[in-house]
mmCIF file of C-alpha atoms in Angstrom:
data_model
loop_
_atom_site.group_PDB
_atom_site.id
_atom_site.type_symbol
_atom_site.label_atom_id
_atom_site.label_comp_id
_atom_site.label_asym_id
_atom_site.label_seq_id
_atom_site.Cartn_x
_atom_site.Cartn_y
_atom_site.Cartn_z
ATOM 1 C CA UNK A 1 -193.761 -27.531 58.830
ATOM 2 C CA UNK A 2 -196.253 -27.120 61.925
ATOM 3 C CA UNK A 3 -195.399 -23.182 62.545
ATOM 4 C CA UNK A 4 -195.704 -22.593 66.732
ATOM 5 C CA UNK A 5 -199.157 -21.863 68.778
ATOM 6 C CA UNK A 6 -199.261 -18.884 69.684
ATOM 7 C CA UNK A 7 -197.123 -17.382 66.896
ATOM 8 C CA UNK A 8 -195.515 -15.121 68.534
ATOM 9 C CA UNK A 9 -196.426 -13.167 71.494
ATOM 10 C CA UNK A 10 -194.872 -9.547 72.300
ATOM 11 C CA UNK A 11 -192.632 -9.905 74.664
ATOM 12 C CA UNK A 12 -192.379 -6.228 75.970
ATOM 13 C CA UNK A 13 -195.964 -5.590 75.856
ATOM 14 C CA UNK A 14 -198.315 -8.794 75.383
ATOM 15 C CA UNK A 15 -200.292 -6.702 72.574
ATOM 16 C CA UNK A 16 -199.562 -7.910 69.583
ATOM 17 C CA UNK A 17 -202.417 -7.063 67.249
ATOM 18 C CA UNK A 18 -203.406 -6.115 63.576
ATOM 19 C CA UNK A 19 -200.298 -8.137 61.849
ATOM 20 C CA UNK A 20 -199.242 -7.545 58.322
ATOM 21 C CA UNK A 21 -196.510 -9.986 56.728
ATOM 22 C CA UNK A 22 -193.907 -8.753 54.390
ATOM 23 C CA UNK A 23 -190.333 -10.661 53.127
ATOM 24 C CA UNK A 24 -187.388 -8.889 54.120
ATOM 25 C CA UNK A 25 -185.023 -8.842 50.687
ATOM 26 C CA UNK A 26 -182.159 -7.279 52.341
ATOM 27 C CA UNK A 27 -182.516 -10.152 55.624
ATOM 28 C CA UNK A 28 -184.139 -12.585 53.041
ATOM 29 C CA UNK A 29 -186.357 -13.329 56.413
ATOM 30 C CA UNK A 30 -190.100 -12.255 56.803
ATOM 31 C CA UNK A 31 -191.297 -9.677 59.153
ATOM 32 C CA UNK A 32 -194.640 -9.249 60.806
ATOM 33 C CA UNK A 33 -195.630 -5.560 61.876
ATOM 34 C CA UNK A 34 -198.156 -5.848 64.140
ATOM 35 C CA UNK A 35 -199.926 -2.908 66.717
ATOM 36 C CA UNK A 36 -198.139 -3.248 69.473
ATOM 37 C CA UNK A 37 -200.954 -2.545 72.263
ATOM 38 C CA UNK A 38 -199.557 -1.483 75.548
ATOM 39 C CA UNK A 39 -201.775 -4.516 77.504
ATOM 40 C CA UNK A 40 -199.406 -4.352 80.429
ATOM 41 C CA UNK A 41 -200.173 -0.908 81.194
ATOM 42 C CA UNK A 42 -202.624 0.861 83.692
ATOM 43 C CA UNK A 43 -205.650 1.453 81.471
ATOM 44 C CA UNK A 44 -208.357 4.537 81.432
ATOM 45 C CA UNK A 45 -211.163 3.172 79.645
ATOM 46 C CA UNK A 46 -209.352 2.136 76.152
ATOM 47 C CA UNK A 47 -205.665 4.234 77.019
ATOM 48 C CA UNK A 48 -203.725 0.927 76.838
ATOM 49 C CA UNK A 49 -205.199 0.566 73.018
ATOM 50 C CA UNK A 50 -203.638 3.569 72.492
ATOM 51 C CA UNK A 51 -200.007 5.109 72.427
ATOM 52 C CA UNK A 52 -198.945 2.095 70.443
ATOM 53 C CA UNK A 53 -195.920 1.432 68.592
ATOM 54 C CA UNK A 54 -195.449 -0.383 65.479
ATOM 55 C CA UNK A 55 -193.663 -3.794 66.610
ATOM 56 C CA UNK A 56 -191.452 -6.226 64.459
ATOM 57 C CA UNK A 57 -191.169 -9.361 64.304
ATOM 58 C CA UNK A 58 -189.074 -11.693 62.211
ATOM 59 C CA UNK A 59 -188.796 -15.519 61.330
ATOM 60 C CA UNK A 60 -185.740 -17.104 59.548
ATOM 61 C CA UNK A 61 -186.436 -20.795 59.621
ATOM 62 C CA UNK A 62 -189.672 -20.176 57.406
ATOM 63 C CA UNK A 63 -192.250 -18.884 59.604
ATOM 64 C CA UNK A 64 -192.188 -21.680 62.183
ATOM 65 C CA UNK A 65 -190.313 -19.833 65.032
ATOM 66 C CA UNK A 66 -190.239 -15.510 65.363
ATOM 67 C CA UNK A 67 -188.555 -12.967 67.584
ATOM 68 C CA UNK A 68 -189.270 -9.734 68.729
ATOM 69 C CA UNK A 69 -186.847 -7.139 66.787
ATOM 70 C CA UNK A 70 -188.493 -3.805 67.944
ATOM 71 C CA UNK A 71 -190.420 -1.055 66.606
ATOM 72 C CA UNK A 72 -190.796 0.771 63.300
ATOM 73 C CA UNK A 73 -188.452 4.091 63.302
ATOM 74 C CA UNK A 74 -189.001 7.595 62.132
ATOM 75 C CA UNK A 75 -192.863 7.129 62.278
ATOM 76 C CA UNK A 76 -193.323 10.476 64.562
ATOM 77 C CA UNK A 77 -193.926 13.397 62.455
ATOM 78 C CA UNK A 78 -195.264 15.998 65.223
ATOM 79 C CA UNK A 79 -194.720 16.292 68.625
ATOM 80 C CA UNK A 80 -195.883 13.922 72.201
ATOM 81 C CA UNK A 81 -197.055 10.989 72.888
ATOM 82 C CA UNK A 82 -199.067 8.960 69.718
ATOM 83 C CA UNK A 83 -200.906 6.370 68.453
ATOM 84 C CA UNK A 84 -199.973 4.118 65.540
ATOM 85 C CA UNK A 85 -202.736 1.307 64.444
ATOM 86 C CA UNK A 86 -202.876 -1.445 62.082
ATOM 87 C CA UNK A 87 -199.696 -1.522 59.721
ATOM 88 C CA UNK A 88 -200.399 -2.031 56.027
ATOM 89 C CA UNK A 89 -196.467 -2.674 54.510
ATOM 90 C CA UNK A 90 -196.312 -3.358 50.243
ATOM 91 C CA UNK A 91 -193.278 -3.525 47.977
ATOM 92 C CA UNK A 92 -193.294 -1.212 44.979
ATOM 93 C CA UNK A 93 -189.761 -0.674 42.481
ATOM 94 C CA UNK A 94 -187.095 -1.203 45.446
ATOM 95 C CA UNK A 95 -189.197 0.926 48.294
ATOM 96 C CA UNK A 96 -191.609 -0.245 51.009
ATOM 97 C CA UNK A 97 -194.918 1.958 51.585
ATOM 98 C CA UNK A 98 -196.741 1.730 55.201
ATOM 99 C CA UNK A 99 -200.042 2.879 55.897
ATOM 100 C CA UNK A 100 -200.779 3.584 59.324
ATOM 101 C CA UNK A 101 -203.738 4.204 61.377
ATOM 102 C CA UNK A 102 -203.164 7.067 63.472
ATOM 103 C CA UNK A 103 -204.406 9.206 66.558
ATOM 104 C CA UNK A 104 -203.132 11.816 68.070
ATOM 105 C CA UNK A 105 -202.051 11.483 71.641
ATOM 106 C CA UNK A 106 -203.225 8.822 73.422
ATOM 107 C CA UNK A 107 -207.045 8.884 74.388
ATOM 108 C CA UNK A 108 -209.542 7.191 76.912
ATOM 109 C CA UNK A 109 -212.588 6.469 74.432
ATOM 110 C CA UNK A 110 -212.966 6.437 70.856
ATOM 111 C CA UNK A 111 -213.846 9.898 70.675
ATOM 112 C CA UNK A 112 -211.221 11.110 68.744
ATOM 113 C CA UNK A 113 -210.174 11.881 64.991
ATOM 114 C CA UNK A 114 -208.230 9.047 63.107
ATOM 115 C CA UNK A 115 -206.061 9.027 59.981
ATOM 116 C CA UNK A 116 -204.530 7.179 57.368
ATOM 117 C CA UNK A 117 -201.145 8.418 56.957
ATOM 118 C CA UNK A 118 -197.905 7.202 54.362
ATOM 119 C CA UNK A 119 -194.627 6.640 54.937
ATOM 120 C CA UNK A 120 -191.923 4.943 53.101
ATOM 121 C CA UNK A 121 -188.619 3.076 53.395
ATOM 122 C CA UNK A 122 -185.312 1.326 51.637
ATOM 123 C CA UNK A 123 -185.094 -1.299 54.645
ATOM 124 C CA UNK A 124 -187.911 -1.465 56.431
ATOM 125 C CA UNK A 125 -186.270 -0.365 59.678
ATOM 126 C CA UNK A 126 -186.696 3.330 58.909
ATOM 127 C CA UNK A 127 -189.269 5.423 57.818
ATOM 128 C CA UNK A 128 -190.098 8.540 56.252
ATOM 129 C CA UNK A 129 -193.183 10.439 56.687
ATOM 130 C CA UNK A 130 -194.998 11.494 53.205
ATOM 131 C CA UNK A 131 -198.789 12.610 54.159
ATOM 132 C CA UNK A 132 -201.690 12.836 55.456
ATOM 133 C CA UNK A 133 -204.365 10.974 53.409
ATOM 134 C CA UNK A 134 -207.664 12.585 52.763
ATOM 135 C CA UNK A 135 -210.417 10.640 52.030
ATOM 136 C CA UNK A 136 -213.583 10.077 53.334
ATOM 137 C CA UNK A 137 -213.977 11.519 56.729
ATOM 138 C CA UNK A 138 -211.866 12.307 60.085
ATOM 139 C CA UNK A 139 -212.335 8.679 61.336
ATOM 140 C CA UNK A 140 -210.469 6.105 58.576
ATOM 141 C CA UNK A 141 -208.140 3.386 59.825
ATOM 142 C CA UNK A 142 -207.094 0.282 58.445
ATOM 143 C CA UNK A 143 -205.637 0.561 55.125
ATOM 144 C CA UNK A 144 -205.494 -2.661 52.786
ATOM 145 C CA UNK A 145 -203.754 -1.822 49.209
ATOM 146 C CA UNK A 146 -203.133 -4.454 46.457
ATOM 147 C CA UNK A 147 -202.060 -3.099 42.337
ATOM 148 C CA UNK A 148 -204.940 -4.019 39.987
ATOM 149 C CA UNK A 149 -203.974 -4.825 36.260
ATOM 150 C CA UNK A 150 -204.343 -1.734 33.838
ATOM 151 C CA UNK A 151 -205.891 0.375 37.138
ATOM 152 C CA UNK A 152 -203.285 1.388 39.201
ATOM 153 C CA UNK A 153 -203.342 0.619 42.967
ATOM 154 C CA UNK A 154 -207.134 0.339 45.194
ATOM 155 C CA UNK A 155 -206.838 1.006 49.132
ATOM 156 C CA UNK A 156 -209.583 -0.151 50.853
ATOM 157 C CA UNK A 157 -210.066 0.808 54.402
ATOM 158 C CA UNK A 158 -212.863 1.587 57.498
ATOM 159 C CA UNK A 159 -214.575 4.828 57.860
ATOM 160 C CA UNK A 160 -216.529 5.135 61.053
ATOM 161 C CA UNK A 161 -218.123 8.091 60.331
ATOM 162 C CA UNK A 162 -219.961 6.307 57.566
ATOM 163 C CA UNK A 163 -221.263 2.986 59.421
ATOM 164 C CA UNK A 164 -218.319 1.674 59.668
ATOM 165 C CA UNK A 165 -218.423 0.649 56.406
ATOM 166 C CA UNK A 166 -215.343 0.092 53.881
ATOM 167 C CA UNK A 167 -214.460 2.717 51.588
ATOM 168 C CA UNK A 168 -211.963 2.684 48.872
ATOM 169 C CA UNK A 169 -209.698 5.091 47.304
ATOM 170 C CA UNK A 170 -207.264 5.203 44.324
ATOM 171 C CA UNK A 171 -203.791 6.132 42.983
ATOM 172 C CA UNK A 172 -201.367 5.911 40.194
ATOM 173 C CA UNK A 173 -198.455 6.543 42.210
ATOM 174 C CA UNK A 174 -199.160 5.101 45.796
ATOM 175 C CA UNK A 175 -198.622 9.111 46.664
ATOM 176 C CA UNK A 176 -201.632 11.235 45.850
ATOM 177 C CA UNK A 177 -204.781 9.047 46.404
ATOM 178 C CA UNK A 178 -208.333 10.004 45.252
ATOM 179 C CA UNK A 179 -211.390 8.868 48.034
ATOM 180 C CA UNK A 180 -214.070 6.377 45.814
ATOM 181 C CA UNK A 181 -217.349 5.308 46.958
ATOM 182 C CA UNK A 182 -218.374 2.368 49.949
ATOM 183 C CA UNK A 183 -217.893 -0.947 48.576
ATOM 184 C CA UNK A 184 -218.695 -3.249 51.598
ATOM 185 C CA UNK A 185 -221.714 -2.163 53.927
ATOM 186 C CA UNK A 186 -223.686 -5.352 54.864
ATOM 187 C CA UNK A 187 -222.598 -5.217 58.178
ATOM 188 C CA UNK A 188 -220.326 -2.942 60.310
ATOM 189 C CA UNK A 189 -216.611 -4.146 60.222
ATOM 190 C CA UNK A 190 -213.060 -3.022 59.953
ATOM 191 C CA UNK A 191 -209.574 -4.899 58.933
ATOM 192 C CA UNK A 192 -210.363 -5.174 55.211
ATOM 193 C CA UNK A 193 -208.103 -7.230 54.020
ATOM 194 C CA UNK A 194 -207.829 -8.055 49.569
ATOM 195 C CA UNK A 195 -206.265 -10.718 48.098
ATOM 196 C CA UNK A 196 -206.357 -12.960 44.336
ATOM 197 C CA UNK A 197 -206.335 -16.592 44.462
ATOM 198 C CA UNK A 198 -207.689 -19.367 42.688
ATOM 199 C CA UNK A 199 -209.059 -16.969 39.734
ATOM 200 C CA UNK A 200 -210.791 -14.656 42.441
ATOM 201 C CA UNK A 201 -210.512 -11.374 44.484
ATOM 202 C CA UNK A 202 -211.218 -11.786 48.066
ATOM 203 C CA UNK A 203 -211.421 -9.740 50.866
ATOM 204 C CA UNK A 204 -211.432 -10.747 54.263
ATOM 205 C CA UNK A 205 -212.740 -8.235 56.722
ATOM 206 C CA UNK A 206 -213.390 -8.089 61.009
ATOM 207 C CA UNK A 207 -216.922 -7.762 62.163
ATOM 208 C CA UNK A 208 -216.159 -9.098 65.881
ATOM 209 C CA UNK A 209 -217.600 -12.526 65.240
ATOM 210 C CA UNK A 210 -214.946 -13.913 63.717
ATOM 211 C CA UNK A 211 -214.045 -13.103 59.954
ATOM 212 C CA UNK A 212 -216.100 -12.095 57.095
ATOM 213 C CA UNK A 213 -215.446 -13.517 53.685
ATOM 214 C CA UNK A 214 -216.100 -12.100 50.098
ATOM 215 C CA UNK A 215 -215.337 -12.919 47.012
ATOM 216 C CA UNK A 216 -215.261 -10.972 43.675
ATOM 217 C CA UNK A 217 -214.077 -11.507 39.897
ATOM 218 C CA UNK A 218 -213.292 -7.353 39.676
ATOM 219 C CA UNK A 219 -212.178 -6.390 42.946
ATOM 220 C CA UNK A 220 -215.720 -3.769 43.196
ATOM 221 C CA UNK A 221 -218.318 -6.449 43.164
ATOM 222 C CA UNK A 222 -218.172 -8.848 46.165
ATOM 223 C CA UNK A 223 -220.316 -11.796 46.929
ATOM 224 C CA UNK A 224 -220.438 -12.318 51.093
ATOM 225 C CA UNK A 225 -219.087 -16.324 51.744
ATOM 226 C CA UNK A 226 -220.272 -16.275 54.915
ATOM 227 C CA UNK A 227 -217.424 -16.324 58.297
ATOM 228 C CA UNK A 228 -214.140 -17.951 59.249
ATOM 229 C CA UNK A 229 -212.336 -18.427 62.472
ATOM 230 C CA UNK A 230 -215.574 -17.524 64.125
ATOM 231 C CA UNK A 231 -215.563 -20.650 66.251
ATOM 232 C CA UNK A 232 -212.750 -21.248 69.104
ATOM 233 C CA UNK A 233 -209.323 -23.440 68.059
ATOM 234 C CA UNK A 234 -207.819 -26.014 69.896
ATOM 235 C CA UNK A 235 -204.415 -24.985 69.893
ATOM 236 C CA UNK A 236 -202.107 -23.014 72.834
ATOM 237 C CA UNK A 237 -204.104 -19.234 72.573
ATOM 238 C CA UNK A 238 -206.328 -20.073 69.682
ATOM 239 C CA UNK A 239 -209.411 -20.869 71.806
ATOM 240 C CA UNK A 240 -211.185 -17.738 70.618
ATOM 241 C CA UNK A 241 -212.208 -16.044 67.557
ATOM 242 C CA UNK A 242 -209.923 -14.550 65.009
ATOM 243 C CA UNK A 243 -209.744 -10.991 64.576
ATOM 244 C CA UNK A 244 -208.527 -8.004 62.118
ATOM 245 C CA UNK A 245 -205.979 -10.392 59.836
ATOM 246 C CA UNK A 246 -203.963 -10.332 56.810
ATOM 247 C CA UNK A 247 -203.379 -12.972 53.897
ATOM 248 C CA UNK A 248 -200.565 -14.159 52.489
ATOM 249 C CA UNK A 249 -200.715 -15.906 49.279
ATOM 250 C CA UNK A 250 -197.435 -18.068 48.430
ATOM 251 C CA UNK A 251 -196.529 -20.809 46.515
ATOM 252 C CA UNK A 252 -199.945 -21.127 45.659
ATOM 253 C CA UNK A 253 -201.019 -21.498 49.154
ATOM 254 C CA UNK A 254 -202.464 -18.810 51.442
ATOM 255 C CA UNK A 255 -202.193 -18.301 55.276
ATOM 256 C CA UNK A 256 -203.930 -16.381 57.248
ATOM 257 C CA UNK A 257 -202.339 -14.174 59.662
ATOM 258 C CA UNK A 258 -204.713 -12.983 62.700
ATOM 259 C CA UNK A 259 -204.376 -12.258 66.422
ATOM 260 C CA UNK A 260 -206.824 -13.458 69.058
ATOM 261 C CA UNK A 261 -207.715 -11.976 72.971
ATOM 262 C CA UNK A 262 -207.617 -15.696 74.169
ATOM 263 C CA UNK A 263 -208.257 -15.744 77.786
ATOM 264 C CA UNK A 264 -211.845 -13.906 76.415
ATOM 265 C CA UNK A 265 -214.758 -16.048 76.148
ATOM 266 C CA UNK A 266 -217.971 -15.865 74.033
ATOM 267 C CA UNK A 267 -219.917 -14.459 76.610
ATOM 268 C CA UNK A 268 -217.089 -12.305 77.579
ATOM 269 C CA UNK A 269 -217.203 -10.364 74.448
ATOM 270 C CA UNK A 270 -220.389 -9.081 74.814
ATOM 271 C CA UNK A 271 -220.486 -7.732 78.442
ATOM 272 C CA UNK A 272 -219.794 -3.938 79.088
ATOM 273 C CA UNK A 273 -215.770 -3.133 79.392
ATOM 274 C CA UNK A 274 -214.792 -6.808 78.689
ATOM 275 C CA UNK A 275 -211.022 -5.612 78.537
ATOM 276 C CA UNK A 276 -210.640 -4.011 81.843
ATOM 277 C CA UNK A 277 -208.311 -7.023 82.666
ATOM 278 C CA UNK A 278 -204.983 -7.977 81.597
ATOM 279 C CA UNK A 279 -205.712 -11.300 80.879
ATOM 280 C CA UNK A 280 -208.949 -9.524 78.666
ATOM 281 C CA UNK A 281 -206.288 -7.709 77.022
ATOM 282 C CA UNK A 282 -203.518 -9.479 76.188
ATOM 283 C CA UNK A 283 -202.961 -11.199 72.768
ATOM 284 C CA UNK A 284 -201.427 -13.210 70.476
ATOM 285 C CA UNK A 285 -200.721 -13.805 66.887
ATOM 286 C CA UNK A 286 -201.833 -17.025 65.226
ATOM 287 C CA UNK A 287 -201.600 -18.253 61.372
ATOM 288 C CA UNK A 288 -204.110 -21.096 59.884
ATOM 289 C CA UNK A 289 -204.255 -22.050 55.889
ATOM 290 C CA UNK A 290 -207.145 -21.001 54.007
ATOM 291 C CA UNK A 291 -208.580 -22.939 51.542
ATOM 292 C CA UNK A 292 -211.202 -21.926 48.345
ATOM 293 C CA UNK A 293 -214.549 -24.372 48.778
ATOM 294 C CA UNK A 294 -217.708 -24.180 46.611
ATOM 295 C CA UNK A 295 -219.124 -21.932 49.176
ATOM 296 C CA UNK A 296 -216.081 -19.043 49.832
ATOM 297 C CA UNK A 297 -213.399 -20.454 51.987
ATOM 298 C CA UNK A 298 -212.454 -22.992 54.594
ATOM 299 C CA UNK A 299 -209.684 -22.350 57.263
ATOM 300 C CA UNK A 300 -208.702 -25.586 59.609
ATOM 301 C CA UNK A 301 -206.885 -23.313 62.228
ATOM 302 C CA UNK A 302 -206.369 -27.047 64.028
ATOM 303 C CA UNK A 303 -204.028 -28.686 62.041
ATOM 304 C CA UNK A 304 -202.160 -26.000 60.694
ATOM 305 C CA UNK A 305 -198.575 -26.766 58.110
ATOM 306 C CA UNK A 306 -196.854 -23.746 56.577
ATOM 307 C CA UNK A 307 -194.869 -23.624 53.470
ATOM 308 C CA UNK A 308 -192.904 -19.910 53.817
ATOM 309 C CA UNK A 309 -189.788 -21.431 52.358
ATOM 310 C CA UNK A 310 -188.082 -18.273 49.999
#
C-alpha cells in the first residue's frame, strides 16, 4: 500500500522527531514514539527542543494511516519540568525496555549534561524508571540496542564529549550495561541506528547531510556506504533531507522511518539560528524502503509501498 506523505504530523505540537517503531501485541497495531518537540512554543535559543515529551502514535490499517494517542507515562523520576529525547523501545521475554535521552529541566543552549536512562513496561503505556546509565561521559543520547547471537545485547549511542562520535556499551541482562570503546568516528553524527539484513549488519547514523550508511559482517567492523535521503523528495513534507531515523526490517523488507524540518532549505541549514521560526521548526515523520545495492543501500523515498501487514 502507498503509506500517507507526511506520515504523521503531531497534532498538539508539530514536533514530531527521532521516531522509533515497535508492534503493539496487546493492540496488535504498531506504535511510533517519537520526541515530541514543543515547535509551537515561544523559543529561547533551543528551549522549544527541550521540555519534550515522549509522543505516540499508532496505525491499525498497516502503517498507511496513524493517530496521535499521547505521551509515554511514568517517565518522570525527579522533580520539574524535563527533557525526554530520542526513544529507543525493544521487546525482550513479555517486557518492553526504553532508552531515553534525557536533560534536566529545560535549557536555552546545549550546554547542559545528558543521559541515557532505562525504563520498562508490560503495555507500553506505562513506564517504570530502572537507572541511570553510566557510560562514557555526561553528554550520551541516542541509544540504538539490537541482541547479538552468543553476545548478549550491544547499545550503541552518541557521546559529545568525545567528537560526537558513537560509542557502544554491553549487557547480559538489558539492566547493568558495561561502556566499550568508539566504533564509528569518521565524521561527527548522532541517531545510530543497527540493523541485519540481507546477510549484513548495518547501521544507519545522522550527520546533518542526510544519512550515513555502514555496513558490517560482525556488528564492530563497519565499512562507510556512502549517504541516503541526503537529496530533497518529492512528496507532501519530504522536500528536505532525512534526519535521525530508525529501521524496520519485516517480511524481508525494510523501511526507513525518519522525520524531516521541511519548510528548511539547503541553504537554510547552514545559516546561524536557522530554527528561530516556526515554519524552521516544525516537522514531520516520513517512511521510504531501503534497498541493499552493490555499493551499501538505495532508498527511493518517491515512490514509496509498505508491507506492515501482522
Amino acid at each position: 500500500m502507498i503509506p500517507n506523505a507526511p506520515l504523521f504530523r503531531d497534532p498538539i505540537l508539530d514536533g514530531a522527531a527521532d521516531p522509533v517503531i515497535i508492534w503493539n501485541k496487546n493492540e496488535r497495531s504498531w506504535w511510533i514514539f517519537y520526541t515530541a518537540r514543543r515547535a509551537y512554543a515561544p523559543s529561547i535559543g533551543v528551549s522549544y527542543m527541550h521540555g519534550s515529551d515522549i509522543g505516540i502514535a499508532s496505525s491499525g490499517d498497516g502503517g498507511k494511516t496513524w493517530i496521535y494517542r499521547g505521551k509515554a507515562k511514568g517517565l518522570a523520576f525527579e522533580e520539574g519540568q524535563n527533557t525526554y529525547w530520542a526513544p529507543e523501545v525493544i521487546e525482550q521475554d513479555g517486557v518492553y525496555h526504553m532508552y531515553l535521552s534525557y536533560v534536566r529541566g529545560i535549557a536555552f543552549d546545549w550546554n547542559c549534561g545528558r543521559d541515557i536512562v532505562h525504563y520498562t513496561s508490560k503495555d507500553l503505556w506505562n513506564w517504570e524508571f530502572q537507572s541511570k546509565l553510566e557510560l562514557t561521559s555526561d553528554r550520551v543520547i541516542d541509544a540504538c540496542v539490537i541482541q547479538l547471537p552468543e553476545q548478549g545485547f550491544k547499545m550503541w549511542y552518541k557521546d559529545e564529549v568525545h567528537g560526537c562520535f558513537t560509542y557502544t556499551a554491553y549487557s547480559r541482562d538489558l539492566y547493568r550495561w558495561q561502556a566499550g570503546e568508539a566504533e564509528i568516528t569518521d565524521c561527527a553524527h548522532e541517531g545510530p541506528n543497527v540493523f541485519w539484513l540481507e546477510g549484513f549488519y548495518w547501521m544507519i547514523t545522522d550527520p546533518w547531510e542526510g544519512l550515513g550508511v555502514y555496513r558490517s559482517v560482525d556488528a564492530r567492523e563497519w565499512k562507510r556506504c556512502g549517504n541516503i535521503l541526503d537529496r530533497p523528495g518529492i512528496r507532501k513534507d519530504d522536500g528536505a533531507i532525512g534526519c535521525h531515523a530508525d529501521v524496520l526490517v519485516h517480511k524481508g523488507r525494510a523501511y526507513i522511518f525518519y522525520f524531516t524540518h521541511p519548510e528548511v532549505g539547503m541553504e537554510e541549514r547552514n545559516a546561524p539560528e536557522f530554527l528561530r521560526e516556526y515554519r524552521h521548526r516544525r516537522s514531520s515523520l516520513q517512511v521510504a524502503e531501503l534497498k541493499v545495492s552493490n555499493s551499501g543501500l538505495v532508498c527511493d523515498r518517491n515512490h514509496v509501498e509498505i508491507d506492515l501487514e501482522p
